[in-house]
CSV table of C-alpha atoms in Angstrom, one decimal:
chain,number,residue,atom,x,y,z
G,561,MET,CA,147.4,97.7,59.3
G,562,SER,CA,145.5,96.7,62.4
G,563,ASN,CA,146.7,97.1,65.9
G,564,GLY,CA,144.1,94.4,67.1
G,565,LYS,CA,144.0,90.7,67.5
G,566,GLU,CA,141.1,88.4,68.2
G,567,ALA,CA,141.1,86.1,71.1
G,568,VAL,CA,138.6,83.7,72.7
G,569,ALA,CA,137.7,84.4,76.3
G,570,GLY,CA,135.0,82.5,78.1
G,571,GLY,CA,133.7,81.1,74.9
G,572,GLU,CA,133.3,84.5,73.2
G,573,THR,CA,135.5,86.1,70.5
G,574,VAL,CA,136.9,89.4,71.8
G,575,ARG,CA,138.9,91.9,69.7
G,576,VAL,CA,142.0,93.1,71.7
G,577,ASN,CA,143.7,96.4,70.9
G,578,LEU,CA,147.4,95.4,71.5
G,579,PRO,CA,148.9,98.8,72.4
G,580,LEU,CA,146.1,99.4,74.9
G,581,ALA,CA,146.4,95.8,76.2
G,582,ALA,CA,150.2,96.3,76.7
G,583,ILE,CA,149.5,99.5,78.7
G,584,ALA,CA,146.8,97.8,80.7
G,585,LEU,CA,149.0,94.7,81.3
G,586,SER,CA,151.9,96.8,82.5
G,587,SER,CA,149.7,98.8,84.8
G,588,GLY,CA,148.0,95.6,86.1
G,589,THR,CA,151.4,94.1,86.7
G,590,LEU,CA,152.4,97.1,88.9
G,591,ILE,CA,149.1,96.8,90.8
G,592,ALA,CA,149.5,93.1,91.2
G,593,ILE,CA,153.0,93.6,92.6
G,594,SER,CA,151.8,95.9,95.4
G,595,PRO,CA,149.6,93.9,97.8
G,596,ALA,CA,146.4,95.2,99.1
G,597,ALA,CA,146.5,96.9,102.5
G,598,GLY,CA,145.0,93.9,104.3
G,599,ALA,CA,147.4,91.5,102.6
G,600,GLU,CA,150.4,93.2,104.1
G,601,VAL,CA,149.5,91.9,107.6
G,602,PRO,CA,150.2,88.2,108.4
G,603,ALA,CA,147.1,86.4,109.4
G,604,THR,CA,146.9,86.3,113.2
G,605,GLU,CA,144.1,83.8,113.8
G,606,GLY,CA,143.8,81.2,116.5
G,607,VAL,CA,144.8,80.5,120.1
G,608,TYR,CA,148.1,81.8,121.4
G,609,ALA,CA,150.0,81.4,124.7
G,610,TYR,CA,151.0,84.8,126.1
G,611,MET,CA,154.6,84.1,127.2
G,612,GLU,CA,156.5,86.3,129.6
G,613,GLY,CA,159.9,84.7,129.2
G,614,PRO,CA,159.6,80.9,129.4
G,615,VAL,CA,156.4,81.0,131.4
G,616,PRO,CA,152.9,81.2,129.9
G,617,ALA,CA,151.1,84.0,131.6
G,618,GLY,CA,147.7,83.6,129.8
G,619,THR,CA,146.0,82.6,126.6
G,620,TRP,CA,144.8,84.8,123.9
G,621,THR,CA,142.3,83.9,121.1
G,622,ILE,CA,142.8,86.3,118.3
G,623,ARG,CA,140.7,87.0,115.2
G,624,THR,CA,141.9,89.7,112.8
G,625,THR,CA,139.7,91.7,110.4
G,626,CYS,CA,141.0,94.1,107.8
G,627,THR,CA,138.0,96.1,106.5
G,628,PRO,CA,139.0,98.8,106.1
G,629,GLN,CA,141.7,98.9,108.9
G,630,CYS,CA,143.3,95.8,110.3
G,631,VAL,CA,142.2,95.2,113.9
G,632,ALA,CA,143.1,92.2,116.1
G,633,HIS,CA,140.1,91.2,118.2
G,634,VAL,CA,141.5,89.4,121.3
G,635,THR,CA,139.8,87.4,123.9
G,636,THR,CA,141.9,86.6,127.0
G,637,SER,CA,141.7,83.5,129.1
G,638,PRO,CA,140.1,85.2,132.1
G,639,GLY,CA,137.1,86.1,129.9
G,640,HIS,CA,138.2,89.6,129.1
G,641,GLY,CA,138.7,91.0,125.6
G,642,PHE,CA,139.9,94.0,123.6
G,643,SER,CA,140.5,95.2,120.1
G,644,ALA,CA,143.9,96.4,118.9
G,645,PRO,CA,144.1,98.3,115.6
G,646,LEU,CA,147.2,98.0,113.4
G,647,VAL,CA,149.3,101.2,113.8
G,648,ASP,CA,152.6,101.6,112.0
G,649,GLY,CA,153.0,97.8,111.5
G,650,ARG,CA,152.1,96.7,115.0
G,651,HIS,CA,148.8,96.1,116.9
G,652,LEU,CA,148.4,98.7,119.7
G,653,VAL,CA,146.0,99.0,122.6
G,654,THR,CA,145.7,100.9,125.8
G,655,ARG,CA,143.4,99.0,128.2
G,656,THR,CA,142.7,98.3,131.8
G,657,VAL,CA,143.5,94.7,133.1
G,658,PRO,CA,141.2,94.1,136.1
G,659,ASP,CA,143.5,91.9,138.1
G,660,GLY,CA,146.8,93.0,136.5
G,661,VAL,CA,148.8,93.7,139.7
G,662,THR,CA,149.0,91.4,142.6
G,663,CYS,CA,150.4,92.8,145.9
G,664,PRO,CA,151.8,90.7,148.7
G,665,LEU,CA,150.1,90.8,152.0
G,666,TYR,CA,152.2,92.5,154.7
G,667,PHE,CA,151.6,92.2,158.4
G,668,LEU,CA,152.4,95.4,160.4
G,669,GLY,CA,153.4,95.5,164.0
G,670,ASP,CA,152.5,93.2,166.9
G,671,ASN,CA,148.8,93.6,166.6
G,672,GLY,CA,148.6,91.6,163.3
G,673,SER,CA,147.1,94.3,161.2
G,674,SER,CA,147.7,93.8,157.5
G,675,TRP,CA,148.5,96.1,154.6
G,676,GLY,CA,148.2,95.5,150.9
G,677,GLY,CA,147.6,92.1,149.4
G,678,GLY,CA,145.2,91.1,146.7
G,679,ALA,CA,144.8,91.8,143.0
G,680,HIS,CA,144.3,95.3,141.6
G,681,PRO,CA,143.5,96.8,138.2
G,682,VAL,CA,146.3,98.3,136.1
G,683,THR,CA,146.2,100.4,132.9
G,684,VAL,CA,148.6,99.1,130.3
G,685,ARG,CA,149.7,100.0,126.7
G,686,GLN,CA,150.4,96.7,124.8
G,687,TRP,CA,151.7,96.3,121.3
G,688,TRP,CA,152.9,93.4,119.1
G,689,ASP,CA,154.3,92.8,115.7
G,690,PRO,CA,152.0,90.4,113.7
G,691,ALA,CA,154.9,89.0,111.7
G,692,THR,CA,157.2,88.1,114.7
G,693,LEU,CA,154.5,87.8,117.4
G,694,GLU,CA,156.8,89.7,119.8
G,695,GLY,CA,155.6,92.6,121.7
G,696,GLY,CA,155.8,94.8,124.8
G,697,VAL,CA,153.8,96.2,127.6
G,698,ASP,CA,154.0,99.5,129.5
G,699,PHE,CA,152.4,99.5,132.9
G,700,LEU,CA,151.0,103.0,133.0
G,701,SER,CA,149.0,103.3,136.3
G,702,SER,CA,147.4,101.3,139.1
G,703,PRO,CA,145.8,102.0,142.4
G,704,ALA,CA,147.7,99.0,143.9
G,705,PRO,CA,149.2,100.0,147.3
G,706,CYS,CA,152.4,98.1,146.3
G,707,GLY,CA,152.9,100.1,143.1
G,708,ILE,CA,154.0,98.7,139.8
G,709,PRO,CA,157.3,96.7,140.3
G,710,ASN,CA,158.3,96.6,136.6
G,711,PRO,CA,157.0,99.4,134.5
G,712,ARG,CA,157.9,97.7,131.2
G,713,ASN,CA,157.9,94.1,130.1
G,714,SER,CA,158.1,92.1,126.9
G,715,PHE,CA,156.1,89.1,125.7
G,716,THR,CA,155.9,86.6,122.8
G,717,LEU,CA,152.7,85.0,121.4
G,718,VAL,CA,153.2,81.3,120.7
G,719,ARG,CA,150.5,79.6,118.6
G,720,VAL,CA,148.9,76.7,120.5
G,721,GLY,CA,145.7,76.1,118.5
C-alpha cells in the first residue's frame, strides 16, 4: 500500500507523500497563523497632523521600514527629522527640538530692560502607538530661562494625506 498520491503542480506531475504533507501542512498552518515581525505593526505611512488637544501643532510625514527592526522615519514641518524605532509596541525617540520652548518677554524695572523671550531648544522623549496613533512627550531639559511649564504632554496623529 502506498502512502503517496500524484498531483499536477505548475504543469508537472509531482508525487506527494501524504503523511509528510500532512505534517508540513500543519506546520505551515501554524507558521501562517503567526505573522511576520514586520506584519505586526500597522503601516504608518503618509502625512499626519500632530495634534495637542484640538489644535494642530505641526505636521509629520512618516515612512516606516521594517528590515530587520521597524523604524518610523519622520520629517517634521519645520524641516527637521528623526527616526523612532519600535520598542515594546510603540515608536520611541529621545531628541532635541530646536525651537521647542517659547518664553515670553518680560520687562524688568523702570529702565525697560528685558528678560527671557524667544524660542529655545528642548530635549524630549516622544512615543506613540502605531495602532492608535496616540502618544506622549516628556520634556526632559532646556536652557530656556522660563523653564519648562508642562513637563509631560500627550498628542494624537491624525492622517491628513
